[in-house]
PDB file of C-alpha atoms in Angstrom:
ATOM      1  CA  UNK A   1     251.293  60.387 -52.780  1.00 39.00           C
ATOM      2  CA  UNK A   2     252.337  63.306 -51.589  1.00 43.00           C
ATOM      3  CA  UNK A   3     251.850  66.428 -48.660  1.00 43.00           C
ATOM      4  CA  UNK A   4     250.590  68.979 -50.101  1.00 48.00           C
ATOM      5  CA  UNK A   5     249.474  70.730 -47.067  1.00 61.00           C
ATOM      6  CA  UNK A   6     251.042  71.032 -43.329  1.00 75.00           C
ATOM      7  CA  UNK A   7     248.659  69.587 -40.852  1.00 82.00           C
ATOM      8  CA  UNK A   8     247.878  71.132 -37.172  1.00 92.00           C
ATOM      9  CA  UNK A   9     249.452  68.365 -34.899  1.00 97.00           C
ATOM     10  CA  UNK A  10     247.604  68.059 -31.606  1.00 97.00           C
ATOM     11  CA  UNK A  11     249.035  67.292 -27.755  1.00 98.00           C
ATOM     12  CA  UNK A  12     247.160  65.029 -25.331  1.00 96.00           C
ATOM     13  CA  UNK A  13     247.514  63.549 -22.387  1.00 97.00           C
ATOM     14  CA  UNK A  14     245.813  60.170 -22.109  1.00 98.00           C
ATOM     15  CA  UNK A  15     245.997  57.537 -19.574  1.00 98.00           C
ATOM     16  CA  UNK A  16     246.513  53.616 -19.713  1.00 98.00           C
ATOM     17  CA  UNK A  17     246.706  51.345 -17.310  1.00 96.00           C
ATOM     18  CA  UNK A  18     247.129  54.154 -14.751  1.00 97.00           C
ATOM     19  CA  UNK A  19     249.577  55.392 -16.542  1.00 98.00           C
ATOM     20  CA  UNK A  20     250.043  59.475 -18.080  1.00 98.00           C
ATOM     21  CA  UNK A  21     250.988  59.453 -21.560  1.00 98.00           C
ATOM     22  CA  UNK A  22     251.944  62.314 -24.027  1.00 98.00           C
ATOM     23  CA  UNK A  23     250.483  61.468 -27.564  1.00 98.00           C
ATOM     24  CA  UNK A  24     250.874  63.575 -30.482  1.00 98.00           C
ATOM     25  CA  UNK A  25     248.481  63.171 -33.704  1.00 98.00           C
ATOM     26  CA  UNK A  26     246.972  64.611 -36.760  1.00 98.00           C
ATOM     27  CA  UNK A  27     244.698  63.969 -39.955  1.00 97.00           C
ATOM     28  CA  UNK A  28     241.624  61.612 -40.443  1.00 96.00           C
ATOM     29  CA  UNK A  29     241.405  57.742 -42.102  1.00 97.00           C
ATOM     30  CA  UNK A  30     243.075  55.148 -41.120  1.00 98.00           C
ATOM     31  CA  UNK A  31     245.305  54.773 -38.558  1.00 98.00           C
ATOM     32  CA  UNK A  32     248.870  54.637 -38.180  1.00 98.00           C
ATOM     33  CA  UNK A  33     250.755  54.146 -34.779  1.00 99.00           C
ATOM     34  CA  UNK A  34     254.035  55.927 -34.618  1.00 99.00           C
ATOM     35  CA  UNK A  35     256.607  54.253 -31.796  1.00 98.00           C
ATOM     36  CA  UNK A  36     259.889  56.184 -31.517  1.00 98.00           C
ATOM     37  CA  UNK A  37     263.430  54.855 -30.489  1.00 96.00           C
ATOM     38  CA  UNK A  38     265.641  54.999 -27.409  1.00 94.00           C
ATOM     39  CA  UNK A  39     265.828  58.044 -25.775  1.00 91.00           C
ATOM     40  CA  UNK A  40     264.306  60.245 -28.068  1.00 92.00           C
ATOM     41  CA  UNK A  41     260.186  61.216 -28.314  1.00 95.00           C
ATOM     42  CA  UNK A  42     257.733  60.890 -30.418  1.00 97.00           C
ATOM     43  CA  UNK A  43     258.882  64.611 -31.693  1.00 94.00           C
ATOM     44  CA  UNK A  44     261.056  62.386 -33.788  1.00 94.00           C
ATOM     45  CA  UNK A  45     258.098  61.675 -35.756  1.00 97.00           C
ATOM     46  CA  UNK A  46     256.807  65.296 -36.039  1.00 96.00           C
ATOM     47  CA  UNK A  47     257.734  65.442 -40.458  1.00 96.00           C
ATOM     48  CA  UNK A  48     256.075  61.929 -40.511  1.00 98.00           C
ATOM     49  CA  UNK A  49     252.733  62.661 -38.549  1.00 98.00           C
ATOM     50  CA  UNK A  50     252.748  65.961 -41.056  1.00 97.00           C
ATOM     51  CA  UNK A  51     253.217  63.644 -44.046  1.00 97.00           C
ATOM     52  CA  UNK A  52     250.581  60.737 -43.118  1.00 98.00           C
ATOM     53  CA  UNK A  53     248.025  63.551 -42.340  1.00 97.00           C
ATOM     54  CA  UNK A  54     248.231  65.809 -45.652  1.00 96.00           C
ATOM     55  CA  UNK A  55     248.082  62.267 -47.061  1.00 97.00           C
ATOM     56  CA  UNK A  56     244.656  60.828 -45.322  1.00 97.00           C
ATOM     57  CA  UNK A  57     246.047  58.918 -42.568  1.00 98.00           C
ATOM     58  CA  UNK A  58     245.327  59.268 -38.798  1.00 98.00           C
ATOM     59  CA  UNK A  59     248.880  59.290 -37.129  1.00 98.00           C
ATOM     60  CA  UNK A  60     249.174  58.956 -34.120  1.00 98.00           C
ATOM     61  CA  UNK A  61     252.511  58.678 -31.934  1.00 98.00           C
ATOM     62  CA  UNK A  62     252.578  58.521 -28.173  1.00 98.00           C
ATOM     63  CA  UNK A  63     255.884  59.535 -25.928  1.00 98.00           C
ATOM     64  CA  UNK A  64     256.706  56.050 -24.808  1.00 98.00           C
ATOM     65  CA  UNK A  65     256.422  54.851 -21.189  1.00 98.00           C
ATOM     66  CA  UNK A  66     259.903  56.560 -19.724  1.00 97.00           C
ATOM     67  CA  UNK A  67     260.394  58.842 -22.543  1.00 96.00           C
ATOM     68  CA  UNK A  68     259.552  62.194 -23.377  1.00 96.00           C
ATOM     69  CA  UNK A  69     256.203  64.034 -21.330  1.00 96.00           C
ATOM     70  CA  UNK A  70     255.031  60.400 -20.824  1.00 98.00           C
ATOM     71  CA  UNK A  71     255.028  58.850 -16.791  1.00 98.00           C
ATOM     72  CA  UNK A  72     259.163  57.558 -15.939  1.00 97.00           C
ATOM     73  CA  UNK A  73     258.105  55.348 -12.747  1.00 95.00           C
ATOM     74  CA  UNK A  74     261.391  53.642 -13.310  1.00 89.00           C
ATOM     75  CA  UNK A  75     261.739  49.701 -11.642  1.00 89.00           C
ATOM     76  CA  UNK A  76     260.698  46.773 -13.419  1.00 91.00           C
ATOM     77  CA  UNK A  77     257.724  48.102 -14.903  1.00 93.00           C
ATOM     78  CA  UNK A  78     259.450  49.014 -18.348  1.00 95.00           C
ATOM     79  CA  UNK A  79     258.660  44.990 -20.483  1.00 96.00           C
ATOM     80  CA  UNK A  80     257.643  44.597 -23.832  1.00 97.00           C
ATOM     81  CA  UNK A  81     254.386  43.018 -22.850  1.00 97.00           C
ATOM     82  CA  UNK A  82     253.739  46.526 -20.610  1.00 98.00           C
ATOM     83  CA  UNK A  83     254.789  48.733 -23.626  1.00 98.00           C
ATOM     84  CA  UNK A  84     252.780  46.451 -26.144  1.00 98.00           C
ATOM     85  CA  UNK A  85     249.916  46.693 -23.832  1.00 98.00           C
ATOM     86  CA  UNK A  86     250.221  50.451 -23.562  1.00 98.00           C
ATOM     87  CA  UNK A  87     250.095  50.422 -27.570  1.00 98.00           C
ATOM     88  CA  UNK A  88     246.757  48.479 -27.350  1.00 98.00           C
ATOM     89  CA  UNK A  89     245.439  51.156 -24.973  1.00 98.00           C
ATOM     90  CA  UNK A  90     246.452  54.241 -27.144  1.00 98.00           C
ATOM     91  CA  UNK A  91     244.767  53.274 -30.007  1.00 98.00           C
ATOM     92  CA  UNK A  92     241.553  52.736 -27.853  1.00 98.00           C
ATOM     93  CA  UNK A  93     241.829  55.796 -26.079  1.00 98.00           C
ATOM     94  CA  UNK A  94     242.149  56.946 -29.670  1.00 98.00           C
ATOM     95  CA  UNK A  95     239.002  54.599 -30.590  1.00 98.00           C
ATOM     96  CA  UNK A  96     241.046  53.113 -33.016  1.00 98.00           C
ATOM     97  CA  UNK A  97     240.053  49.673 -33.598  1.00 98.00           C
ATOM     98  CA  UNK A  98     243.091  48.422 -36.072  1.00 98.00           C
ATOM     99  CA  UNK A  99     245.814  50.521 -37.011  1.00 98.00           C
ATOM    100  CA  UNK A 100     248.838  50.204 -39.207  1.00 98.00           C
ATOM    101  CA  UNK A 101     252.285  50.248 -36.275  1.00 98.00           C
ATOM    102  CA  UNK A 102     255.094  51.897 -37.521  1.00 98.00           C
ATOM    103  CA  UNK A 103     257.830  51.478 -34.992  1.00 98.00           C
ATOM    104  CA  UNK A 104     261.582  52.711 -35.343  1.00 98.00           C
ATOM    105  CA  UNK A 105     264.808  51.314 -33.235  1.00 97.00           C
ATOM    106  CA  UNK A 106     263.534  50.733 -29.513  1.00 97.00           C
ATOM    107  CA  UNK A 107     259.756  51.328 -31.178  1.00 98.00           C
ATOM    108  CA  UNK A 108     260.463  48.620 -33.712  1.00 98.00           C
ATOM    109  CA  UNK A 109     260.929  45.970 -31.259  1.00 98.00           C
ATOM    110  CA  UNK A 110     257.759  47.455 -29.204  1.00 98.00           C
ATOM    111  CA  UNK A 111     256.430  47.165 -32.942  1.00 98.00           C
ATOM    112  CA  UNK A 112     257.339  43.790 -33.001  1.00 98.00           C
ATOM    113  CA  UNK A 113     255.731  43.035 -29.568  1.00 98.00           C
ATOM    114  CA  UNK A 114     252.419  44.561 -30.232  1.00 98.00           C
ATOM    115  CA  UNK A 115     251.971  42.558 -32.764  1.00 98.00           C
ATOM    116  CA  UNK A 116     252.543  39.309 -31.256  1.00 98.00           C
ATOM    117  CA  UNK A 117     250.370  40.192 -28.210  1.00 98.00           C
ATOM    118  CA  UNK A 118     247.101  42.268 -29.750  1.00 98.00           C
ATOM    119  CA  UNK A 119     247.644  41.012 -33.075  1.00 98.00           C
ATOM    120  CA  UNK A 120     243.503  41.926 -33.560  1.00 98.00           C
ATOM    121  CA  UNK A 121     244.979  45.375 -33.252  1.00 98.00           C
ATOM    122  CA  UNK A 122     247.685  45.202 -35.983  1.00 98.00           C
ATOM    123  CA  UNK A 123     246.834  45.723 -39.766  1.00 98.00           C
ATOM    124  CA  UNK A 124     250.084  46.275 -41.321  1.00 98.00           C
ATOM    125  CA  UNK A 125     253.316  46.652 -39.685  1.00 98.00           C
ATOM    126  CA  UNK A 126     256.750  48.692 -40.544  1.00 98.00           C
ATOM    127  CA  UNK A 127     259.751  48.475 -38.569  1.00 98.00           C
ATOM    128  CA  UNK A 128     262.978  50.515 -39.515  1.00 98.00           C
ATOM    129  CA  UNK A 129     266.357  50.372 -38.499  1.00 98.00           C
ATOM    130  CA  UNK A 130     264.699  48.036 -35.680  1.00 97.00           C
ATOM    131  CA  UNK A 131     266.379  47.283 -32.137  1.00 95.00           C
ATOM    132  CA  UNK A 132     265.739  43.267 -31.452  1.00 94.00           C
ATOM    133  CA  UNK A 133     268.234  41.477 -34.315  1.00 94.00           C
ATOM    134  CA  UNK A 134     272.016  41.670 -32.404  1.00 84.00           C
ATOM    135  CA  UNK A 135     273.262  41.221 -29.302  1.00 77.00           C
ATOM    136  CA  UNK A 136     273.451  44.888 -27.723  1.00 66.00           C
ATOM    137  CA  UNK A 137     276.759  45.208 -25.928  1.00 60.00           C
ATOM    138  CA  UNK A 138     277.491  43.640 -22.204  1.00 56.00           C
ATOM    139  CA  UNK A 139     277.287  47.067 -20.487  1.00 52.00           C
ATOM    140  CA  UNK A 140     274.016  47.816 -21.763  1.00 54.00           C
ATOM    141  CA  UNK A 141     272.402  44.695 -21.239  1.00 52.00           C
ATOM    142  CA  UNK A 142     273.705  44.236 -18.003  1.00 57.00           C
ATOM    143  CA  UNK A 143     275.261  47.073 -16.534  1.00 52.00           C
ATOM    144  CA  UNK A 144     272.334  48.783 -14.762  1.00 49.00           C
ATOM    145  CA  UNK A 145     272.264  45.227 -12.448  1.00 57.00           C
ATOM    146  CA  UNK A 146     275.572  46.139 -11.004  1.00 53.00           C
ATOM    147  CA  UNK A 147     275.784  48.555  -8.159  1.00 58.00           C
ATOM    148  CA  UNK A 148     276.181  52.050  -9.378  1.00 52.00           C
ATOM    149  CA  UNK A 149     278.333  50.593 -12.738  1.00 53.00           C
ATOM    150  CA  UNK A 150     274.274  51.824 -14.342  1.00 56.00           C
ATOM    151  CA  UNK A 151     274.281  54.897 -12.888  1.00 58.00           C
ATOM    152  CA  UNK A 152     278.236  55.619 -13.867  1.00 56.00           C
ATOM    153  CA  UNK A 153     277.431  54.922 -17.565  1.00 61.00           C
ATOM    154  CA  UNK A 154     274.240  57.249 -18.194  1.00 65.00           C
ATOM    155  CA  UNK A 155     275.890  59.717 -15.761  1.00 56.00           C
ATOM    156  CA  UNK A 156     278.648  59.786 -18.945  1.00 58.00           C
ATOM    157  CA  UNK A 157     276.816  59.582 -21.751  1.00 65.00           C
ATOM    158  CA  UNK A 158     275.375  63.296 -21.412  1.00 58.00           C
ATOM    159  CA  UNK A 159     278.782  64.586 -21.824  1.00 56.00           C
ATOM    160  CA  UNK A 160     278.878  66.618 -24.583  1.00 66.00           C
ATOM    161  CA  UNK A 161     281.966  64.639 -26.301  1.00 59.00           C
ATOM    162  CA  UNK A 162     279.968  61.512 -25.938  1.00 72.00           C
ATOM    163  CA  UNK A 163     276.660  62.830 -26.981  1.00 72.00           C
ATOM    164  CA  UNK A 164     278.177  64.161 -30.209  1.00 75.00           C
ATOM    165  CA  UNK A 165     279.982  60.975 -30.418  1.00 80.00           C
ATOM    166  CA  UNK A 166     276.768  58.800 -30.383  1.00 81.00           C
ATOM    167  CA  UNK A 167     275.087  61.197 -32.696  1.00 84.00           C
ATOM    168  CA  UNK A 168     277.602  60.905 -35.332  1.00 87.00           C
ATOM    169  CA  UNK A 169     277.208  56.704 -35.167  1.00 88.00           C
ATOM    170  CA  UNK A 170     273.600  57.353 -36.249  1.00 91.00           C
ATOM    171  CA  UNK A 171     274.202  59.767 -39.342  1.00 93.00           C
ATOM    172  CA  UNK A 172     275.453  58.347 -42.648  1.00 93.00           C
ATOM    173  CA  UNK A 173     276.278  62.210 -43.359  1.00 91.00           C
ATOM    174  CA  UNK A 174     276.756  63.983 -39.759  1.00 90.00           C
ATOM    175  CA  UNK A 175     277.950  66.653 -40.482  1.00 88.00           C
ATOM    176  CA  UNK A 176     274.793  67.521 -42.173  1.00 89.00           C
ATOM    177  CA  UNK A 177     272.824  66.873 -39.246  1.00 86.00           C
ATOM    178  CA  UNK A 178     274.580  67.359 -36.222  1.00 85.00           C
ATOM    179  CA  UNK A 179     274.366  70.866 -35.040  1.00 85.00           C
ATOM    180  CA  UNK A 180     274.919  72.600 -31.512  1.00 85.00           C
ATOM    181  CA  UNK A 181     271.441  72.454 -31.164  1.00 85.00           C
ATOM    182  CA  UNK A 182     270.816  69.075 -31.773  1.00 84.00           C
ATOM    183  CA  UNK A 183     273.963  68.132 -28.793  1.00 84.00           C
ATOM    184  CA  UNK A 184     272.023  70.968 -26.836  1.00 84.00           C
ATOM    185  CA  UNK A 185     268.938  68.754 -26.696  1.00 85.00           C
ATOM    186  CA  UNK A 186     270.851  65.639 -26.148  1.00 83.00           C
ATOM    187  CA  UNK A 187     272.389  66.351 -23.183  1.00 80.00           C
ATOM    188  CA  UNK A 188     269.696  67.869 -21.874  1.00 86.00           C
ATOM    189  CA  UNK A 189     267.694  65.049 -22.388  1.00 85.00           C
ATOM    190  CA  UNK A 190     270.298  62.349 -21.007  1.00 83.00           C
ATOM    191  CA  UNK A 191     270.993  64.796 -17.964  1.00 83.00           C
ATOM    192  CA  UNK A 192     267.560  64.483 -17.192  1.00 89.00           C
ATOM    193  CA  UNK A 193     267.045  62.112 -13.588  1.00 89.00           C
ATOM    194  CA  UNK A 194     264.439  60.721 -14.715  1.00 92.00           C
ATOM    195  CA  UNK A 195     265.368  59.551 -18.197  1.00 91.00           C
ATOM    196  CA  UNK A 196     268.405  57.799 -16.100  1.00 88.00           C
ATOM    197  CA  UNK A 197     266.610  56.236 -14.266  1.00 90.00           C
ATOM    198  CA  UNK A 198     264.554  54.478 -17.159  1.00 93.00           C
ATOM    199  CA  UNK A 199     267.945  53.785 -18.690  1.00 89.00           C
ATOM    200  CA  UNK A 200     268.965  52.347 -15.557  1.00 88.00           C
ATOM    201  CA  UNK A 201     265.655  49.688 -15.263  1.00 90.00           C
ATOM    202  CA  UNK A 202     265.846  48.872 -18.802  1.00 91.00           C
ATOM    203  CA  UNK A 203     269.479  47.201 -18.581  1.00 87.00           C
ATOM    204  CA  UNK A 204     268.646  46.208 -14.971  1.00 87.00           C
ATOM    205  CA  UNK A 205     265.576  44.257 -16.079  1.00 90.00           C
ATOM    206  CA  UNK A 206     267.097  43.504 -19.918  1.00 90.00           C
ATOM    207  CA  UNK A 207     265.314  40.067 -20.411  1.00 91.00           C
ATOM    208  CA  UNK A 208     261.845  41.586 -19.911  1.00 94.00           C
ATOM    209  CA  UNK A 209     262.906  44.270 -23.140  1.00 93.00           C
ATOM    210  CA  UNK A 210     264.257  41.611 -25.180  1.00 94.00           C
ATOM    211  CA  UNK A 211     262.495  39.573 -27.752  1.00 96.00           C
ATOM    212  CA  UNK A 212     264.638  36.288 -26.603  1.00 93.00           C
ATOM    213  CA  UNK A 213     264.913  37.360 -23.102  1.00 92.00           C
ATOM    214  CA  UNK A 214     261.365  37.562 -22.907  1.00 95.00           C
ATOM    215  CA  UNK A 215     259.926  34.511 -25.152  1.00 96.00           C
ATOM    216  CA  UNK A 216     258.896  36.493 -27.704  1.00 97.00           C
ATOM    217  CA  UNK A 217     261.370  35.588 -30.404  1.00 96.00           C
ATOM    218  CA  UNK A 218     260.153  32.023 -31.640  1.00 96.00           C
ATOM    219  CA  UNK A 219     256.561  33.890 -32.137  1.00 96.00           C
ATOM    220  CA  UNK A 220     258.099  36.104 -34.540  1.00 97.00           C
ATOM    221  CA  UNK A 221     257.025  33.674 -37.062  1.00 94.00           C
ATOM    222  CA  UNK A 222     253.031  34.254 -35.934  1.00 94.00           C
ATOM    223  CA  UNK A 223     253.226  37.409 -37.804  1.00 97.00           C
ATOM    224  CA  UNK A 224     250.803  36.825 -40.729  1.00 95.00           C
ATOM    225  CA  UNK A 225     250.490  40.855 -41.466  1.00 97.00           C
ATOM    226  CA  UNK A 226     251.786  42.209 -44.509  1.00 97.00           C
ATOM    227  CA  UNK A 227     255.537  43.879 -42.962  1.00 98.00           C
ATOM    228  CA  UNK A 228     258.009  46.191 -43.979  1.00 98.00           C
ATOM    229  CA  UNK A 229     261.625  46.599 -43.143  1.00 98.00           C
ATOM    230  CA  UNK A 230     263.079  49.824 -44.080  1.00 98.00           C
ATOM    231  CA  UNK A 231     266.965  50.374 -42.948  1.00 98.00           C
ATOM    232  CA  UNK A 232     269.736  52.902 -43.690  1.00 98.00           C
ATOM    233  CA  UNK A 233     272.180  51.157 -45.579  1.00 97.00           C
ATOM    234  CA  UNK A 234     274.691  53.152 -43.386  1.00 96.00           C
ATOM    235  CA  UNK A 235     273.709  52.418 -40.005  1.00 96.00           C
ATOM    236  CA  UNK A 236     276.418  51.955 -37.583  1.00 93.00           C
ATOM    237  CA  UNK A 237     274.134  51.153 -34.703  1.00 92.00           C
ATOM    238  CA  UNK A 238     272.516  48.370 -35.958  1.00 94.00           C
ATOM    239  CA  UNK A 239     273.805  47.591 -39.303  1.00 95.00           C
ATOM    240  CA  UNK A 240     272.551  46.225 -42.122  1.00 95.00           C
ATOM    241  CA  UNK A 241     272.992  42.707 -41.311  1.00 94.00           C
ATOM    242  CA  UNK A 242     270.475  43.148 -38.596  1.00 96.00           C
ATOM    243  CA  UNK A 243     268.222  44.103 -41.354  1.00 96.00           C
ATOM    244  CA  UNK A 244     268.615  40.465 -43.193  1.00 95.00           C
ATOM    245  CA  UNK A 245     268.064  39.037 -39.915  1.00 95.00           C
ATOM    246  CA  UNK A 246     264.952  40.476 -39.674  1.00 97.00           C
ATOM    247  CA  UNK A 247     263.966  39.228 -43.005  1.00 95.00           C
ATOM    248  CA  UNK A 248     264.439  35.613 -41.982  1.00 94.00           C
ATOM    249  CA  UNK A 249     262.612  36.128 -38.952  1.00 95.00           C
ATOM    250  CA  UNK A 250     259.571  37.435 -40.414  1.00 95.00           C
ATOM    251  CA  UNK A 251     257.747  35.654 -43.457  1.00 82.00           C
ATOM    252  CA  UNK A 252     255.554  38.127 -44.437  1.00 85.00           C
ATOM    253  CA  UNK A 253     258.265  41.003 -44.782  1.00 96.00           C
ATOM    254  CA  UNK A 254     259.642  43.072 -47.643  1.00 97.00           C
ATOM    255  CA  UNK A 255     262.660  44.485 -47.372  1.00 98.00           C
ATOM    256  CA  UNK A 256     264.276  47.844 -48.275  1.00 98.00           C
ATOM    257  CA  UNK A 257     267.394  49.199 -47.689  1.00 98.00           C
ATOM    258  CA  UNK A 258     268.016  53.091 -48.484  1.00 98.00           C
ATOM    259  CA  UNK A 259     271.509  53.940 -49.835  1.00 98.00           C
ATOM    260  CA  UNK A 260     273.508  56.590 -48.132  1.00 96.00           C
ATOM    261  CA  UNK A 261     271.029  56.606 -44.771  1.00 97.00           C
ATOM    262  CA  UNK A 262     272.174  55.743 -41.403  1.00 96.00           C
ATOM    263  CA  UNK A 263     269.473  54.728 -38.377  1.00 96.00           C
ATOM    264  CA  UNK A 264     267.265  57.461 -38.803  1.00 96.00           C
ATOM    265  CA  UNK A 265     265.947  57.357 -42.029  1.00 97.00           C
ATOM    266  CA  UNK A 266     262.795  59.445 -41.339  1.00 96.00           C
ATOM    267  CA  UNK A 267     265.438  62.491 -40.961  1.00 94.00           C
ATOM    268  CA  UNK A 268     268.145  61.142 -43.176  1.00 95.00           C
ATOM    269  CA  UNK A 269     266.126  60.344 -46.184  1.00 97.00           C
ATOM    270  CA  UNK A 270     262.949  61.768 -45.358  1.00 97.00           C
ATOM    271  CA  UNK A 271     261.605  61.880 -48.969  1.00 97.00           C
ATOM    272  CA  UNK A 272     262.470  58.346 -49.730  1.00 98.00           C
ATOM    273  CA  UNK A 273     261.144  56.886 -46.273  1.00 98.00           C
ATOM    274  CA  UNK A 274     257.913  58.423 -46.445  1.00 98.00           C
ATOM    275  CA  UNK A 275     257.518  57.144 -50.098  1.00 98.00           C
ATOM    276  CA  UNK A 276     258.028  53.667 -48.890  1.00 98.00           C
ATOM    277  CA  UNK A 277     255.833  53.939 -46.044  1.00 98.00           C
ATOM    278  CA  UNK A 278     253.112  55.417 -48.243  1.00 98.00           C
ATOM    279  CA  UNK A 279     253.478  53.035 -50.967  1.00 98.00           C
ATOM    280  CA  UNK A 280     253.497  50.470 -48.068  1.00 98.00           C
ATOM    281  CA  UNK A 281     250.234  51.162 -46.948  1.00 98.00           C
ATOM    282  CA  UNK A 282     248.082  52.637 -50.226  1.00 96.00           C
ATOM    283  CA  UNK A 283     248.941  48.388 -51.070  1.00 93.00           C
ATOM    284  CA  UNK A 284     246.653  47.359 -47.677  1.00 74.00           C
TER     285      UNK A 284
END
């Protein structure tokens, strides 16, 4: 199925568990939960909120804790069981009993988490390109516990050179994608205090964000919902082994891997995404 119409995408701010959240949505039926990746906002998922609406769905894709418009209180507040708990509360808020969860990179493993914890909550479940399935790199798992070694490394990584850098990783083709623009936003968005500082408490308090750090790995195997595992052939972030990794960790999941994609295949191969995640949930 496809859009044949652009929906009007609305802007709230809700609160959860005392916390502010930005939450974009659109459209009517059932529900899908949108959960973006590292850094970026649900703005990622702008095409795909347009796409699920024209096509009946109720999309709905909240800034996550620390990112975007949404509260950065920084500390040791930022844990999967806090961000799956947040999930739960956005679909109330939304008065969304059950909704399909849709979660790319970071929001794949807060996917992943969500399920485990409000399973009741969780009808189908899509992760893409997902964060959760290799060992992330010493630095960033334990860098922000070292004196000001955290605050040296995000202090970096809004340099241009390195934002363009990091950008190309994540493109199969980048010179397609990356414009001045896009390294514009980027370093905006990493120069940003705040968005340090949630950097920062994320590798400080790594075990709480990780699936085996955290306990949650061995109940990857309670998934019973029907799951699909989209990933960019291409992806130099997490590559493609991660996505066969993922496959043996979940027993309910179908896998598809898009040629010629990197890690964002809602931008990289739009078309082809959305077709799978319609497909996806049309089957229930």
């Amino acid at each position: 199925m496809q859009a044949t119409s652009v929906a009007t995408i609305s802007e709230r701010q809700i609160t959860v568990d005392g916390f502010r959240l930005r939450v974009l949505s659109a459209g009517q039926g059932p529900a899908v939960l949108l959960l973006h990746g590292f850094v970026v906002s649900a703005d990622d998922w702008i095409p795909t909120i347009q796409t699920l609406a024209a096509a009946g769905y109720h999309a709905i894709a909240p800034d996550a804790l620390g990112f975007g418009a949404s509260d950065k209180p920084g500390g040791s507040v930022y844990t999967l069981r806090r961000y799956a708990d947040l999930n739960a509360g956005v679909l109330t808020a939304f008065g969304v009993a059950r909704a399909a969860v849709v979660g790319h990179s970071m929001g794949g493993k807060h996917a992943l988490a969500t399920t485990i914890l409000h399973p009741q909550r969780v009808e189908q479940l899509v992760i893409t390109d997902s964060e959760g399935f290799m060992q992330l790199p010493l630095f960033m798992r334990k860098g922000g516990s070292l004196p000001f070694l955290g605050e040296a490394i995000t202090a970096l990584s809004s340099f241009p050179f390195v934002v363009k850098m990091q950008l190309r990783a994540a493109f199969a083709n980048p010179d397609r994608y990356i414009t001045p623009e896009l390294v514009a936003r980027g370093q905006k968005t990493l120069s940003d205090p705040a968005i340090r500082r949630t950097m920062v408490s994320l590798s400080r308090f790594y075990d709480a964000n990780d699936l085996r750090g955290s306990g949650l790995w061995p109940r990857l195997a309670e998934i019973t919902q029907p799951t699909l595992i989209i990933w960019g052939k291409e992806d130099h972030l997490f590559p493609v082994s991660c996505a066969a990794e993922a496959q043996r960790a979940l027993p309910h999941a179908r896998l598809e891997i898009i040629p010629n994609c990197g890690h964002f295949p809602m931008i990289e191969a739009a078309d082809r995404f959305h077709q799978l995640v319609l497909e996806f949930l049309q089957e229930g």
